[in-house]
PDB file of C-alpha atoms in Angstrom:
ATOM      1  CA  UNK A  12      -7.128  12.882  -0.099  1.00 71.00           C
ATOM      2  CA  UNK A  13      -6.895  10.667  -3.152  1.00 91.00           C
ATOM      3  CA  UNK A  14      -4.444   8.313  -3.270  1.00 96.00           C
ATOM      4  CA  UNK A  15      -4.237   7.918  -6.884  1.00 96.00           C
ATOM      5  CA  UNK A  16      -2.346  11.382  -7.527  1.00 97.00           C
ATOM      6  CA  UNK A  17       0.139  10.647  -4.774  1.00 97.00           C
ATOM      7  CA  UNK A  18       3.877   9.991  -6.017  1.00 98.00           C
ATOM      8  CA  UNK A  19       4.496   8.041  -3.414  1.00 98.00           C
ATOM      9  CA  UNK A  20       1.576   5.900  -3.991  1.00 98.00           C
ATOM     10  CA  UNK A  21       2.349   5.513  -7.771  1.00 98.00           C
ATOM     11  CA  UNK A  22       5.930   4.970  -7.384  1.00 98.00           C
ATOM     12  CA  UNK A  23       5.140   2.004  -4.983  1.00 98.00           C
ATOM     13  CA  UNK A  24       2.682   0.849  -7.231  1.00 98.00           C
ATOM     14  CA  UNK A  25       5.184   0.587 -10.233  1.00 98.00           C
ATOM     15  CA  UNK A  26       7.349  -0.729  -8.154  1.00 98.00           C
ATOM     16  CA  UNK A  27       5.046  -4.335  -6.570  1.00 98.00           C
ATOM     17  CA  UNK A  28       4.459  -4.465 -10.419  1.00 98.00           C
ATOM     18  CA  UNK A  29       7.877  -4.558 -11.115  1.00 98.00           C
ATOM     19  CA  UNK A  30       8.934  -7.210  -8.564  1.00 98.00           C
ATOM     20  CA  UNK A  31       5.928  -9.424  -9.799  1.00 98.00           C
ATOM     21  CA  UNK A  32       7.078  -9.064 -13.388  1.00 98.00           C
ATOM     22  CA  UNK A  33      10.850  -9.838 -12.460  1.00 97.00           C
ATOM     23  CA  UNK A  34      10.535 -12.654  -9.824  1.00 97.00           C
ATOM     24  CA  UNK A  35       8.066 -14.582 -12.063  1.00 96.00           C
ATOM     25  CA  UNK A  36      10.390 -17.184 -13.147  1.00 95.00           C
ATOM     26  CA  UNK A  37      11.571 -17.864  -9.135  1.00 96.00           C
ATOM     27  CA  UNK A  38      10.629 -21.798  -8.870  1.00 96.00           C
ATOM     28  CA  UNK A  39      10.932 -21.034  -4.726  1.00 97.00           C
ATOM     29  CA  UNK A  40       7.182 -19.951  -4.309  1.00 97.00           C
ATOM     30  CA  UNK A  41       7.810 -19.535  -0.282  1.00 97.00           C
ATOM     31  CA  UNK A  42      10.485 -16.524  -1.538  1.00 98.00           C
ATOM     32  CA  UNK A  43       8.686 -15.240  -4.668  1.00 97.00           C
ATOM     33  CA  UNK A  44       5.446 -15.128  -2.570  1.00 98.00           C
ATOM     34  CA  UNK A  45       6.945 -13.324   0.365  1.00 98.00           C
ATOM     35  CA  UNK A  46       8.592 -10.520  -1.727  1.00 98.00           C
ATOM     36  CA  UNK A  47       5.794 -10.016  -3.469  1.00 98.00           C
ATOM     37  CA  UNK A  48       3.362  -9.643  -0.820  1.00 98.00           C
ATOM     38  CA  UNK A  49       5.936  -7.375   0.959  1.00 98.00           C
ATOM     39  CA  UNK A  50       6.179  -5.010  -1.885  1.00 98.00           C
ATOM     40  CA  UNK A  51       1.947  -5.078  -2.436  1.00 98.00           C
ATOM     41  CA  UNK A  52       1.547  -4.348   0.950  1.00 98.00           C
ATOM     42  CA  UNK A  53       3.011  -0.987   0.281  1.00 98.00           C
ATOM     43  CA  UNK A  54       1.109   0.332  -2.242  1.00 98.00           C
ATOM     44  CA  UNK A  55      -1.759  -0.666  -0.722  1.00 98.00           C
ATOM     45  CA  UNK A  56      -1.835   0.169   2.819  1.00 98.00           C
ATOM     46  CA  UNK A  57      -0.795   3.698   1.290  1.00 98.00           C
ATOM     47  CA  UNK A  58      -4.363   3.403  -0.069  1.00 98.00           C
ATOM     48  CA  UNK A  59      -6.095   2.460   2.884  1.00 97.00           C
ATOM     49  CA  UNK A  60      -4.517   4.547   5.073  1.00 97.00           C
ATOM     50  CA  UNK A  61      -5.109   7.670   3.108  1.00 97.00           C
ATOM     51  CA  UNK A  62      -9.242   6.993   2.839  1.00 96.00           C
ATOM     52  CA  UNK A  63      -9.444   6.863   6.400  1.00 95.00           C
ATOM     53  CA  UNK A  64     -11.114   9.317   8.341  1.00 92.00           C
ATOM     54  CA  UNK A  65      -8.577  10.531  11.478  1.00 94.00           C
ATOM     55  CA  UNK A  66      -4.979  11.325  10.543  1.00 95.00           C
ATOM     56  CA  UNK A  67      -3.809   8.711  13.466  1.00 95.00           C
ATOM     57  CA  UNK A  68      -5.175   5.745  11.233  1.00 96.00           C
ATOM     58  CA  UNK A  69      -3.993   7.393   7.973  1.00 96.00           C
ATOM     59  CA  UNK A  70      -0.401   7.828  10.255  1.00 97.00           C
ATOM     60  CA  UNK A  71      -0.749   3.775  11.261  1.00 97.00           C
ATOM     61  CA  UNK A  72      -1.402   2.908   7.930  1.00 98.00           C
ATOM     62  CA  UNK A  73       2.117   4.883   6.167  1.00 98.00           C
ATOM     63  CA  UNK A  74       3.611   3.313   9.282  1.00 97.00           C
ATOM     64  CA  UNK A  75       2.772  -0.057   7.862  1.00 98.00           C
ATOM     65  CA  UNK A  76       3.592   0.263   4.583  1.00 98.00           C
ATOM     66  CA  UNK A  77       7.410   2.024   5.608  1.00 98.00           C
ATOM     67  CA  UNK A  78       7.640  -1.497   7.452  1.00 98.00           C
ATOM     68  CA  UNK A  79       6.791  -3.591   4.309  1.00 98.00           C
ATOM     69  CA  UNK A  80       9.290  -1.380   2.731  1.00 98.00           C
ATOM     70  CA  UNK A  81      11.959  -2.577   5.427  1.00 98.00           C
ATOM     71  CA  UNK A  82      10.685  -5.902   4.795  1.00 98.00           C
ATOM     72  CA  UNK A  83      10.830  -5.736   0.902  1.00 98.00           C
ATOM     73  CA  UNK A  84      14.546  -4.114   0.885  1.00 98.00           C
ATOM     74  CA  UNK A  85      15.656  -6.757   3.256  1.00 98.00           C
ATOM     75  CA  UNK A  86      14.340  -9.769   1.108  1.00 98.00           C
ATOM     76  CA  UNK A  87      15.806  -8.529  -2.149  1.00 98.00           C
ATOM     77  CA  UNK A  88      19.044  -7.924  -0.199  1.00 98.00           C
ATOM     78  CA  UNK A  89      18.655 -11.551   0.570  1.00 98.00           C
ATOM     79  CA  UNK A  90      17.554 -12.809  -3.242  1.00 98.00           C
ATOM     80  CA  UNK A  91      20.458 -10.575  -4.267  1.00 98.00           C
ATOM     81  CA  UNK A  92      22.963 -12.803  -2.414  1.00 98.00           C
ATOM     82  CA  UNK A  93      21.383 -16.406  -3.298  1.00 98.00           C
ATOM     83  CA  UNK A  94      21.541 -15.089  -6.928  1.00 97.00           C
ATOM     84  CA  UNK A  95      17.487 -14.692  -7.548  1.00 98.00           C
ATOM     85  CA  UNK A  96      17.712 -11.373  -8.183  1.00 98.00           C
ATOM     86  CA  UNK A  97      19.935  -9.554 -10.301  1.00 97.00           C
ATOM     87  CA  UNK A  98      22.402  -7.436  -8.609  1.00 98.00           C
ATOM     88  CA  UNK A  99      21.476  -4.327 -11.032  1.00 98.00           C
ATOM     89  CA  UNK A 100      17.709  -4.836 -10.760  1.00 98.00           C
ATOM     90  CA  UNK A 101      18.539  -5.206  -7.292  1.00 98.00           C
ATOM     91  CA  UNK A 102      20.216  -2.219  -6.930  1.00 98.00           C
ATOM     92  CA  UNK A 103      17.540  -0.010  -8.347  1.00 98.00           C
ATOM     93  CA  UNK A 104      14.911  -1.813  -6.180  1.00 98.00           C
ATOM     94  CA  UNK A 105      16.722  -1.299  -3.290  1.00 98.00           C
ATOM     95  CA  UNK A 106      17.565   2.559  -4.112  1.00 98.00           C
ATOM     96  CA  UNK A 107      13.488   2.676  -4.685  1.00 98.00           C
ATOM     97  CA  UNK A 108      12.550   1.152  -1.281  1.00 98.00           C
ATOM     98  CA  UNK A 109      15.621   4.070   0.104  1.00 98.00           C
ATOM     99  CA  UNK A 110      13.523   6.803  -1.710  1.00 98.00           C
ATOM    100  CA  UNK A 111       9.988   5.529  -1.055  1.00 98.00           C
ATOM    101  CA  UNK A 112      10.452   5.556   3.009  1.00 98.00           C
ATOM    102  CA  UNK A 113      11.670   9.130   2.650  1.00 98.00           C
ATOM    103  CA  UNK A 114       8.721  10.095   0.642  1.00 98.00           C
ATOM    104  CA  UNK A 115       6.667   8.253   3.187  1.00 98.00           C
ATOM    105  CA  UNK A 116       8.303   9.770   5.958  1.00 97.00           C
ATOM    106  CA  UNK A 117       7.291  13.437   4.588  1.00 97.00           C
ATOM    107  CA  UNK A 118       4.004  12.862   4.028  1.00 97.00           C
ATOM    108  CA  UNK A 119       3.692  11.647   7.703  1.00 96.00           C
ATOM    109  CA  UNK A 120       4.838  14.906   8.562  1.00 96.00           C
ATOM    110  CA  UNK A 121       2.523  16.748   6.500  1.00 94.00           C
ATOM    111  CA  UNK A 122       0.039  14.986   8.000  1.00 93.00           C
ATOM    112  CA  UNK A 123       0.813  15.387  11.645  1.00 90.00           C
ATOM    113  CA  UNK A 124       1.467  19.066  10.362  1.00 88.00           C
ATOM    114  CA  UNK A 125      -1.903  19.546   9.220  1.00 80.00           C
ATOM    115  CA  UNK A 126      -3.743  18.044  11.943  1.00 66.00           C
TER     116      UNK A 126
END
């Protein structure tokens, strides 16, 4: 399957860029750094895991990135409250990381439907 036509994959995608673009100013590198990689790790372990050969390795992989989307949600939740993220921005980042596991979630099932 190619990744580059799933939703999923190009909402996640969109949304790394968008943390990137918005946390650029954020002087603590240990915090920008670790939401950042986070919210890459989505996008691409989406990738990886949907060029692999045997649906369990493409299932590991989605399971990955749904963790880095826990991870991700949980950080901005935390740069929300220190006041390094804006609460709107952090809002819609939030609702996206919400929406992303779902979409995640049904493409496992597709998946393990398939197989």
């Amino acid at each position: 399957m190619n990744f580059e036509k799933l939703e999923v994959w190009k909402r996640a995608a969109r949304l790394s860029a968008d943390v990137y673009k918005k946390t650029a100013y954020l002087k603590d590198f240990g915090f920008r750094d670790q939401l950042t990689r986070s919210s890459l790790s989505v996008p691409s372990n989406i990738a990886e895991g949907m060029t692999r050969e045997s649906n369990k390795e493409r299932l590991r992989f989605l399971d990955i990135s749904r963790s880095s989307l826990a991870e991700a949600r949980t950080q901005i939740y935390i740069g929300i409250d220190i006041s390094y993220i804006d609460k709107n921005i952090g809002a819609q980042w939030i609702n996206e990381t919400i929406e992303l596991s779902k979409m995640l979630t049904a493409l496992k099932s597709k998946i393990k439907f398939d197989s």
